[in-house]
Short mmCIF file of N, CA and C in Angstrom, two decimals:
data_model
loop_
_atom_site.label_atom_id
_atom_site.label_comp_id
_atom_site.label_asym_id
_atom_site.label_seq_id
_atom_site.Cartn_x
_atom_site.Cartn_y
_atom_site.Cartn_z
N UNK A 863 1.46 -9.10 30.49
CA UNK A 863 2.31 -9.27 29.33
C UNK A 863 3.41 -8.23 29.38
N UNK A 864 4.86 -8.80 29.13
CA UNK A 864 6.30 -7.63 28.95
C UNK A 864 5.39 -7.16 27.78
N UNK A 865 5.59 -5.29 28.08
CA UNK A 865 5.60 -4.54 26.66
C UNK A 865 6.34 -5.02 25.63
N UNK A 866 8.11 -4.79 26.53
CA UNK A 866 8.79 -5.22 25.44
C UNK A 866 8.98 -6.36 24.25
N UNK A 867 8.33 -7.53 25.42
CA UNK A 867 8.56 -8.69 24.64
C UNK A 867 7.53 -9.24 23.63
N UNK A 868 6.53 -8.03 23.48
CA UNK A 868 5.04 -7.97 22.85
C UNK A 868 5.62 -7.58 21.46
N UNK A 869 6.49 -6.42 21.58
CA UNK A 869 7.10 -4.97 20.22
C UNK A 869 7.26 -6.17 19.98
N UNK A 870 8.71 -6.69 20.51
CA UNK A 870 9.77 -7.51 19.47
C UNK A 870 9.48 -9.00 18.92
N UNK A 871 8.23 -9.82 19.36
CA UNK A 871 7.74 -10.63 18.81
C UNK A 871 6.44 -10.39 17.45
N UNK A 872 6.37 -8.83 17.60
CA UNK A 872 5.41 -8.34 16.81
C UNK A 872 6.21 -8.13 15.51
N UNK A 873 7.25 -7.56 16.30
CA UNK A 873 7.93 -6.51 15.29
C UNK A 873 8.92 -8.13 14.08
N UNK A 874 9.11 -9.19 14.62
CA UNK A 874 9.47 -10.33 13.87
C UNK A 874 8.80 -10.75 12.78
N UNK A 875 7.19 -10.67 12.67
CA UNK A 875 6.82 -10.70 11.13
C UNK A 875 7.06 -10.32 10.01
N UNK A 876 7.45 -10.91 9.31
CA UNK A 876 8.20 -10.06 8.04
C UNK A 876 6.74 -9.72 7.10
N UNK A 877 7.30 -8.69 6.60
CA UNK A 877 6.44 -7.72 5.55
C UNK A 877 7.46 -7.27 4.64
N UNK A 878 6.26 -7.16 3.30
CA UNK A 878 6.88 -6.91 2.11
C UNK A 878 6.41 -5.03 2.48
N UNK A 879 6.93 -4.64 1.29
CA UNK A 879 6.43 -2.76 1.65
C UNK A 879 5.88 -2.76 0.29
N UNK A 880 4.95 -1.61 0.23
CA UNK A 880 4.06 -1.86 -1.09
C UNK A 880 3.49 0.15 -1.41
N UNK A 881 3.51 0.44 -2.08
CA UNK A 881 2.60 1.55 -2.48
C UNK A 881 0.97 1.90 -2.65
N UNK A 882 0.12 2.06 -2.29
CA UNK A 882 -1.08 1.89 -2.36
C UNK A 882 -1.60 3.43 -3.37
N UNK A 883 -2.14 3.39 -4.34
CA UNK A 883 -2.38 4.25 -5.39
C UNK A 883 -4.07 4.39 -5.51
N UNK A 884 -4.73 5.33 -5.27
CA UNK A 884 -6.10 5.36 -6.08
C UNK A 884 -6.42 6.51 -6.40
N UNK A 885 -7.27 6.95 -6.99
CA UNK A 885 -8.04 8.38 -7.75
C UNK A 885 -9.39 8.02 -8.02
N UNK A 886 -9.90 8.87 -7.06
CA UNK A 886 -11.42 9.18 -7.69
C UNK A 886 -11.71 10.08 -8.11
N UNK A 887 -12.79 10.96 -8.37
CA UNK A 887 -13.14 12.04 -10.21
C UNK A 887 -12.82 13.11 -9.07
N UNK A 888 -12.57 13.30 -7.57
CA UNK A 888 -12.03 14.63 -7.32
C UNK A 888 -10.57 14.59 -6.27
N UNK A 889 -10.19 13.19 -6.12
CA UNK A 889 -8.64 13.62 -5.72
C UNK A 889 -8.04 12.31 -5.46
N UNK A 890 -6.83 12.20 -5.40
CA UNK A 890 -5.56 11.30 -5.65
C UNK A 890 -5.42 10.77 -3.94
N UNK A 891 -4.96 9.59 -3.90
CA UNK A 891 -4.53 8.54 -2.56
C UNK A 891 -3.52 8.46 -2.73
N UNK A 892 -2.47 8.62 -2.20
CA UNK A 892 -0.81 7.08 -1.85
C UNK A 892 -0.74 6.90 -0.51
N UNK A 893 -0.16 6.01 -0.64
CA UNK A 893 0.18 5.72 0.90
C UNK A 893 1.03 4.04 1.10
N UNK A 894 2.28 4.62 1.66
CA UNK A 894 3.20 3.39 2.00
C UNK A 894 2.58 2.13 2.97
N UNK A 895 2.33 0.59 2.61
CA UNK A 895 1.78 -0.39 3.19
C UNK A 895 2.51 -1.52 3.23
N UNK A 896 2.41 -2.02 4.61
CA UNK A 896 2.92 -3.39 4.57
C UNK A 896 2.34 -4.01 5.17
N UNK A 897 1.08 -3.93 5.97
CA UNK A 897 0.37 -4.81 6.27
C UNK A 897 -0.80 -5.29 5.02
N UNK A 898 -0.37 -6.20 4.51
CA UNK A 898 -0.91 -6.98 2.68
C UNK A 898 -0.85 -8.01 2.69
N UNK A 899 -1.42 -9.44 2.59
CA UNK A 899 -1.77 -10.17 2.14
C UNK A 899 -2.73 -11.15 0.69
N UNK A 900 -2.30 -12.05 0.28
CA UNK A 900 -3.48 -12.37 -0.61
C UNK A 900 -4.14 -13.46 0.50
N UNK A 901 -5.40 -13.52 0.29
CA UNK A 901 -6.41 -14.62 1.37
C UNK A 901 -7.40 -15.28 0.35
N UNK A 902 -7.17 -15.43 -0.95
CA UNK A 902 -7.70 -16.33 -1.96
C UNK A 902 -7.20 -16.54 -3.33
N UNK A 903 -7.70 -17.70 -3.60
CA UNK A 903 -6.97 -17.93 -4.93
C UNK A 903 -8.05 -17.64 -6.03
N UNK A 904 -9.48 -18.16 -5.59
CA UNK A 904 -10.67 -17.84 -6.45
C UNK A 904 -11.55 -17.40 -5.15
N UNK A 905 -12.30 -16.17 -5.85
CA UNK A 905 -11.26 -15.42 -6.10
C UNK A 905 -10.24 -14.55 -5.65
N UNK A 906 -9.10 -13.97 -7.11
CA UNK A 906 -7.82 -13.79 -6.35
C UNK A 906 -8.29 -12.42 -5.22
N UNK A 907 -7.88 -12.75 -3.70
CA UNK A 907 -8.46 -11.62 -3.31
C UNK A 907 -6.81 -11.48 -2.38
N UNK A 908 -6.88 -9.82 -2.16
CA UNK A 908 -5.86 -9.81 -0.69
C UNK A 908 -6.24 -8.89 0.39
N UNK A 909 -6.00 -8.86 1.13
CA UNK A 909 -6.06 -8.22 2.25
C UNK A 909 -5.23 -7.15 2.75
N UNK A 910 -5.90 -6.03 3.40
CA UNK A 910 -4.57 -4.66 3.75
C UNK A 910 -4.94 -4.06 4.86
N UNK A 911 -4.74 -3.55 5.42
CA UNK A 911 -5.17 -2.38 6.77
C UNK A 911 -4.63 -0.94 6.42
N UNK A 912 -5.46 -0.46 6.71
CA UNK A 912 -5.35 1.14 6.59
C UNK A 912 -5.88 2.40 7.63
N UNK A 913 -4.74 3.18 8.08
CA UNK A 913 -5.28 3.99 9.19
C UNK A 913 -6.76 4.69 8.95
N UNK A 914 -7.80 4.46 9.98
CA UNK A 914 -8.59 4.65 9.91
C UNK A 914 -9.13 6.39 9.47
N UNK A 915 -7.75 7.33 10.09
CA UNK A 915 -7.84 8.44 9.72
C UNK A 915 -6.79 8.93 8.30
N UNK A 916 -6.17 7.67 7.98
CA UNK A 916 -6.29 8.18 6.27
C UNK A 916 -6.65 8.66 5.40
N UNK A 917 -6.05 9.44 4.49
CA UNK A 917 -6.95 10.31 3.24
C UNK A 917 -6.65 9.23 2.53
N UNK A 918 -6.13 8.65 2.35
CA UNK A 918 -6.50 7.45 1.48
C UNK A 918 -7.83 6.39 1.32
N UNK A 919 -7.68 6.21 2.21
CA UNK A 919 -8.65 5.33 2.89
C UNK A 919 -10.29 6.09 2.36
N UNK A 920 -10.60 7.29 2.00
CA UNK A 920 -11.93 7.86 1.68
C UNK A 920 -11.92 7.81 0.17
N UNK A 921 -10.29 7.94 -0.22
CA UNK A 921 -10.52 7.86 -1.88
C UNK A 921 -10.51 6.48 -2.37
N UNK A 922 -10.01 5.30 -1.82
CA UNK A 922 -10.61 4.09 -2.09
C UNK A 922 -11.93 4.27 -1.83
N UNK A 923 -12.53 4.38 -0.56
CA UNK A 923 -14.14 4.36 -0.74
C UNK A 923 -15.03 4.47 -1.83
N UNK A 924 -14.21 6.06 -2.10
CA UNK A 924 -14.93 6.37 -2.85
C UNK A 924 -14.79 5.84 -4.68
N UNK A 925 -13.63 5.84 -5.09
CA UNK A 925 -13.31 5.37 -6.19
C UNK A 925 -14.15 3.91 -6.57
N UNK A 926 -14.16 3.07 -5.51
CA UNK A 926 -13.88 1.54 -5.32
C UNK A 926 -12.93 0.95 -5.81
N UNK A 927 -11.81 1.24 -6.36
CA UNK A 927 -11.01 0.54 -6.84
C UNK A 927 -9.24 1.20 -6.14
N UNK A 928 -8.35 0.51 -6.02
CA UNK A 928 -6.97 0.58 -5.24
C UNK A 928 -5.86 -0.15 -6.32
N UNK A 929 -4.60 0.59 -6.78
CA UNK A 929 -3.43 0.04 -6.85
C UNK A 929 -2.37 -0.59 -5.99
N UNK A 930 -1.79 -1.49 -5.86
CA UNK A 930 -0.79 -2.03 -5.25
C UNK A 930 0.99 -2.17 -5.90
N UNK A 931 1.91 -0.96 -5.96
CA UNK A 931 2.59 -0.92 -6.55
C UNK A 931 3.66 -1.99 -5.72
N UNK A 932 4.25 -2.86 -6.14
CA UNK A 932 5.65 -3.81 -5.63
C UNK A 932 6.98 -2.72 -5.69
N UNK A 933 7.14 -2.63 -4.69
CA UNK A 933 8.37 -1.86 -4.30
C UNK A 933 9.90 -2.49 -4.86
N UNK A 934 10.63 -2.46 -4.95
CA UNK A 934 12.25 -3.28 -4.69
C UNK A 934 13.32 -2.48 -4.40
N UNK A 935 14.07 -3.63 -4.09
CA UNK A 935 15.08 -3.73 -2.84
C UNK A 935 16.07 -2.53 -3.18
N UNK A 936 16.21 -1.67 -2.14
CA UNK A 936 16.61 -0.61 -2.62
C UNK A 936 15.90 1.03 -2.83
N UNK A 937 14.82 0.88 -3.40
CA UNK A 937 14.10 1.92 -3.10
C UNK A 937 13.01 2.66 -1.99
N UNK A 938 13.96 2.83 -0.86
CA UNK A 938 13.89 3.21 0.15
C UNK A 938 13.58 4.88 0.23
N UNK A 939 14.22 5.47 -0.92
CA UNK A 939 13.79 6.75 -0.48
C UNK A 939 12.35 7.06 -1.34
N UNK A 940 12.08 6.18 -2.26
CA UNK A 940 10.76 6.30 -2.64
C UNK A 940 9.73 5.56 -1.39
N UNK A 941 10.17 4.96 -0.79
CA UNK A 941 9.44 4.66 0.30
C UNK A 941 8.83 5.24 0.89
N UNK A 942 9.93 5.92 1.46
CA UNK A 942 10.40 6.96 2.57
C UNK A 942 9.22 8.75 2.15
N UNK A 943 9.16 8.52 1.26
CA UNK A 943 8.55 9.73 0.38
C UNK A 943 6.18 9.41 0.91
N UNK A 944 6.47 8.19 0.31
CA UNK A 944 5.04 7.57 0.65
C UNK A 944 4.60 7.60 1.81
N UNK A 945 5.65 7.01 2.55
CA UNK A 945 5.27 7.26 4.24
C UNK A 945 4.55 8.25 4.80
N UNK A 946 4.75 9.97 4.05
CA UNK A 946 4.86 10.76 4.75
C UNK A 946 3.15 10.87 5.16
N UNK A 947 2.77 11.81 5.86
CA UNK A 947 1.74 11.50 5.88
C UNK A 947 0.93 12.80 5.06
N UNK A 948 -0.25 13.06 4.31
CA UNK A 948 -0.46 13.72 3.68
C UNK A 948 -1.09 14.95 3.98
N UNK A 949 -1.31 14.94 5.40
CA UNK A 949 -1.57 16.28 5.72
C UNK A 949 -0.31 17.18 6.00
N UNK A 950 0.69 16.65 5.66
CA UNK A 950 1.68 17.03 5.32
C UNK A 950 2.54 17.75 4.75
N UNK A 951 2.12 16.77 3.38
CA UNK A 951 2.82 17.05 2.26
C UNK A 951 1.56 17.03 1.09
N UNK A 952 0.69 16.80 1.16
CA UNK A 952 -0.61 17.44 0.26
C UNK A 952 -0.19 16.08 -1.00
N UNK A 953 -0.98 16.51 -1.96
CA UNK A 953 -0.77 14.95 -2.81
C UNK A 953 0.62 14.37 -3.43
N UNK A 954 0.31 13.34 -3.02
CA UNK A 954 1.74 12.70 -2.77
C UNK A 954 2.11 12.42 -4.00
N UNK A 955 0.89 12.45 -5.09
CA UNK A 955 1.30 11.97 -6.61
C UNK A 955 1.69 13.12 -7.39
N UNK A 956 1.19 14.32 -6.74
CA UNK A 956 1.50 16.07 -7.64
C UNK A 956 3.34 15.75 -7.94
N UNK A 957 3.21 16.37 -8.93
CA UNK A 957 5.22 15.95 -9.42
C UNK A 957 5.54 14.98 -9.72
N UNK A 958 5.02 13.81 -10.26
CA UNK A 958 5.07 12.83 -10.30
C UNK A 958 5.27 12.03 -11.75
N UNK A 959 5.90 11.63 -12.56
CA UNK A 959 5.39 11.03 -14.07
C UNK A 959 4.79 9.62 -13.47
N UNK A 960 3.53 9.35 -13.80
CA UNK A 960 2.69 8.33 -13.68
C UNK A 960 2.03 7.78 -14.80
N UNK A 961 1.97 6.28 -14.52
CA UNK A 961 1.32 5.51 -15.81
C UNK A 961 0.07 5.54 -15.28
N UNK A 962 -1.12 4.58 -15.85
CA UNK A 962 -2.57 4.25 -15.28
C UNK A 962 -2.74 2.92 -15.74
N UNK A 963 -3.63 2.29 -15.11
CA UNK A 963 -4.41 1.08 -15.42
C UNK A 963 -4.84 1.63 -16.63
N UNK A 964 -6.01 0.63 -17.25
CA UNK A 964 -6.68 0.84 -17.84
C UNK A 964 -7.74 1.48 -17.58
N UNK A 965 -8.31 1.38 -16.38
CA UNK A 965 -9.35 1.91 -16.00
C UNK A 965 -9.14 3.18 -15.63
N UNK A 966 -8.16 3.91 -15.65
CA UNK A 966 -7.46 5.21 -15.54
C UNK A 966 -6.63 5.45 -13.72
N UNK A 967 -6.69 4.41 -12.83
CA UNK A 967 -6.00 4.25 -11.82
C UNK A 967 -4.40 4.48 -11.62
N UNK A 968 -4.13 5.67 -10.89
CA UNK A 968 -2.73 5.89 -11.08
C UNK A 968 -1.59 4.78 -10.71
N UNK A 969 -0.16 4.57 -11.41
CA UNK A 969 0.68 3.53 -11.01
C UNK A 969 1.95 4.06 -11.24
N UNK A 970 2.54 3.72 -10.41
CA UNK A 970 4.36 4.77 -10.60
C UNK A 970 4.95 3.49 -11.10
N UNK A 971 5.80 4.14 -12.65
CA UNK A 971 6.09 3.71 -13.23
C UNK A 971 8.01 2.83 -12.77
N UNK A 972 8.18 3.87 -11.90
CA UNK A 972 9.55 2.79 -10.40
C UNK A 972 9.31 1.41 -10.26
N UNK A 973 7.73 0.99 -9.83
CA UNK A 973 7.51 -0.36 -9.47
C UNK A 973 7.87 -1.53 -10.17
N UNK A 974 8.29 -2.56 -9.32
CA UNK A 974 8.47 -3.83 -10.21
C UNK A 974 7.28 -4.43 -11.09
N UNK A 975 6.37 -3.94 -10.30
CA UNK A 975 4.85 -4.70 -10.89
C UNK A 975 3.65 -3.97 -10.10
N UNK A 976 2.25 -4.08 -10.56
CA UNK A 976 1.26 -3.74 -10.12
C UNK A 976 0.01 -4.25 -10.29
N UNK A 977 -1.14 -4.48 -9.41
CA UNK A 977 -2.00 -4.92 -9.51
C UNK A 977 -3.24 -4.26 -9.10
N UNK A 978 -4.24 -4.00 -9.95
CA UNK A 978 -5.54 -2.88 -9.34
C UNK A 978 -6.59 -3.81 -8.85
N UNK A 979 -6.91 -3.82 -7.89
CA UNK A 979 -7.89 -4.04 -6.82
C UNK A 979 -9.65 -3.49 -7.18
N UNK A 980 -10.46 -4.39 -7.02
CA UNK A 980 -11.29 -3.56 -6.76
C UNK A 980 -11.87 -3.84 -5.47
N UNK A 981 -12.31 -3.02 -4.66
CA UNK A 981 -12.78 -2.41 -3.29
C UNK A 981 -14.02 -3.46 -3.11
N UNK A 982 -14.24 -4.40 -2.64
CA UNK A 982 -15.25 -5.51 -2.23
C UNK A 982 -15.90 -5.52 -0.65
N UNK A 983 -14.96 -5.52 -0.04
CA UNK A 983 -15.34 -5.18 1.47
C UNK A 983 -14.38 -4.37 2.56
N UNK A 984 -15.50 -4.17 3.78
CA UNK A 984 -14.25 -3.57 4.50
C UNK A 984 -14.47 -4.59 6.18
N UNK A 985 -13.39 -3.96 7.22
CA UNK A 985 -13.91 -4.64 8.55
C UNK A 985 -13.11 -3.85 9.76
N UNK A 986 -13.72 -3.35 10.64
CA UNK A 986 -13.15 -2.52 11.25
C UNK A 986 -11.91 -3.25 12.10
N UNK A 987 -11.42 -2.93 12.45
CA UNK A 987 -9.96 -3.37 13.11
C UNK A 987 -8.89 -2.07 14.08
N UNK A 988 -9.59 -1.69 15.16
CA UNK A 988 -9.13 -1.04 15.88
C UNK A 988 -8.67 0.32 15.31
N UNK A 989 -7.43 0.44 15.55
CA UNK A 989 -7.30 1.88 14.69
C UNK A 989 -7.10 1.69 13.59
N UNK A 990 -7.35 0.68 12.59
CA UNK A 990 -7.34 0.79 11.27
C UNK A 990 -8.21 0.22 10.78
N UNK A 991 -8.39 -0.19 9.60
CA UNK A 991 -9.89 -1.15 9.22
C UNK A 991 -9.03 -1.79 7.77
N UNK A 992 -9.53 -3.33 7.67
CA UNK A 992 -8.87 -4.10 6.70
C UNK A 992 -10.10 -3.78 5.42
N UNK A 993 -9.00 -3.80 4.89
CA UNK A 993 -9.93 -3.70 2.72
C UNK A 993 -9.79 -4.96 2.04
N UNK A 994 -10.46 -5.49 2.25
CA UNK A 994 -10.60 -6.45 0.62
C UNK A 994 -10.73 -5.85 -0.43
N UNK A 995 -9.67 -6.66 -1.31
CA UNK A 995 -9.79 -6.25 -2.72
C UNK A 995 -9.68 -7.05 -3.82
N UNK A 996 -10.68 -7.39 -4.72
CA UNK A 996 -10.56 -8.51 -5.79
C UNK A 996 -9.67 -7.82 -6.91
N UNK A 997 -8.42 -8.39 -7.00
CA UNK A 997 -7.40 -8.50 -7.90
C UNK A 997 -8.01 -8.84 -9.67
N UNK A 998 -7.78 -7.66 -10.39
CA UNK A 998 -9.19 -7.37 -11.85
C UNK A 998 -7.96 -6.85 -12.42
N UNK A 999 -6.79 -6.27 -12.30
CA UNK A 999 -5.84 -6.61 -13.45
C UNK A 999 -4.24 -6.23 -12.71
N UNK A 1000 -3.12 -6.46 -13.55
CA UNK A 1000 -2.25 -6.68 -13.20
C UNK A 1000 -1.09 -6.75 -14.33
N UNK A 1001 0.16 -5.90 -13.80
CA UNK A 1001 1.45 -6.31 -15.16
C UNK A 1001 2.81 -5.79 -14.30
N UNK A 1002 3.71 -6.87 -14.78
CA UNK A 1002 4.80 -6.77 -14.41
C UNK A 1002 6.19 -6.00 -15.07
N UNK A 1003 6.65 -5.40 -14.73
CA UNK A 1003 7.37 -3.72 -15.66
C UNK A 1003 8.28 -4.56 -15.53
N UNK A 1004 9.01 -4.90 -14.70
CA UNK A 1004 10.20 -5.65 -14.83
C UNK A 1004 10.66 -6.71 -13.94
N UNK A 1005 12.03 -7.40 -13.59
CA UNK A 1005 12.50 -8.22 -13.06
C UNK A 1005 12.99 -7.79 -12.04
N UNK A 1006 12.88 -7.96 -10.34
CA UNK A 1006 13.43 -7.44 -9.87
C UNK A 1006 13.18 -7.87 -8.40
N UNK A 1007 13.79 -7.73 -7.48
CA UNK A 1007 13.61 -8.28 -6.01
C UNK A 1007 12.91 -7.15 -4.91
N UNK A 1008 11.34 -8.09 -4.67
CA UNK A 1008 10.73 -6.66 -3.86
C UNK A 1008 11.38 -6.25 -2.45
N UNK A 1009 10.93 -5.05 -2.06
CA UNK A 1009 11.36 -4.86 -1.05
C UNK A 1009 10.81 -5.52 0.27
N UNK A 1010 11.32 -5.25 1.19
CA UNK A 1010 10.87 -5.75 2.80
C UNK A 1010 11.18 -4.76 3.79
N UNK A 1011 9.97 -4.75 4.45
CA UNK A 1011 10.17 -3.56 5.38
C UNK A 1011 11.87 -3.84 6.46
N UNK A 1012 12.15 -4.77 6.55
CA UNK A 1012 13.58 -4.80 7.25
C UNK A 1012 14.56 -4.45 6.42
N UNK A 1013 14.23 -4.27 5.53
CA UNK A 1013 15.17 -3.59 4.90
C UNK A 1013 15.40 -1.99 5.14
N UNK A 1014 14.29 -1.55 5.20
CA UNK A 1014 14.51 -0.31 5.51
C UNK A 1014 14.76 0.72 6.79
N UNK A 1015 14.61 -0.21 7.94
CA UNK A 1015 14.98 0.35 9.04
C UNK A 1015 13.80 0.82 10.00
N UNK A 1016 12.30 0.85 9.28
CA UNK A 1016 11.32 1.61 9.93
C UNK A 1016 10.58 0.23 10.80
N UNK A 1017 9.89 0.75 11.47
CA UNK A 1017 9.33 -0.01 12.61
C UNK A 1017 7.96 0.61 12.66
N UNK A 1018 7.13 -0.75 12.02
CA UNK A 1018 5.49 -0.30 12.14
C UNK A 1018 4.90 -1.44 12.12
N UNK A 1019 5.16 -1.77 13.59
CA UNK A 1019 4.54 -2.53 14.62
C UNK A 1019 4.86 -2.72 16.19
N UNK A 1020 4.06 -3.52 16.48
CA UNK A 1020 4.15 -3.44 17.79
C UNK A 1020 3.39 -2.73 19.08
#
């Protein structure tokens, strides 16, 4: 198989970009995602991948429950901020004005909309492992056009 011609047929799937939010009773998750899907209607469930060496990825575990903030078009440097990686930059939500679910799950109040997940299954997947998550509530802040990772210039695939 061309390397090249592997990237750039990879790199052709379009993806939306998304925020991933959770808190459990001793520390805070974010983390920028675009590998997301929904894969049911009943029930509503979707699908995500997450680096296997994520700090995110232990506070879903542990919490069981995940936010999915909808990005839009344009907010790239809030993107850009999520991306980073957190051994990094330490919690990505510290400084932050944040709303919550009801269930007390953090949600940045930027997003077009959000939906909290709860943590149902997992499945390993090479260097990352996919999360199911049954979709248990959800509200839309405003009107607005989400983002897409081609929009922003980054490349995470291939």
């Amino acid at each position: 198989m061309d390397p090249n011609a592997k990237k750039t047929a990879l790199r052709s799937i379009t993806y939306g970009l998304y925020v991933v939010t959770s808190a459990s009773p001793s520390e805070r998750g974010a983390f920028l995602c675009n590998w997301l899907t929904q894969c049911s209607f009943t029930p509503p469930l979707i699908v995500m991948s997450v680096e296997n060496e994520a700090q995110s990825l232990k506070v879903i575990r542990e919490s069981g429950r995940f936010v999915v903030n909808t990005l839009e078009r344009g907010q790239v440097e809030l993107a850009s901020w999520f991306g980073r990686h957190s051994a990094k930059v330490g919690d990505k939500l510290a400084k932050r004005v944040l709303m919550a679910t009801p269930s007390g799950q953090p949600v940045l109040p930027e997003a077009l909309s959000w939906f909290e997940c709860a943590f149902t299954a997992q499945l390993p997947a090479g260097d990352h492992v996919l999360i199911v998550g049954e979709v248990v509530d959800a509200l839309l802040i405003r009107d607005g056009q989400p983002m897409q990772l081609s929009e922003t210039g980054y490349k995470y695939s291939g």
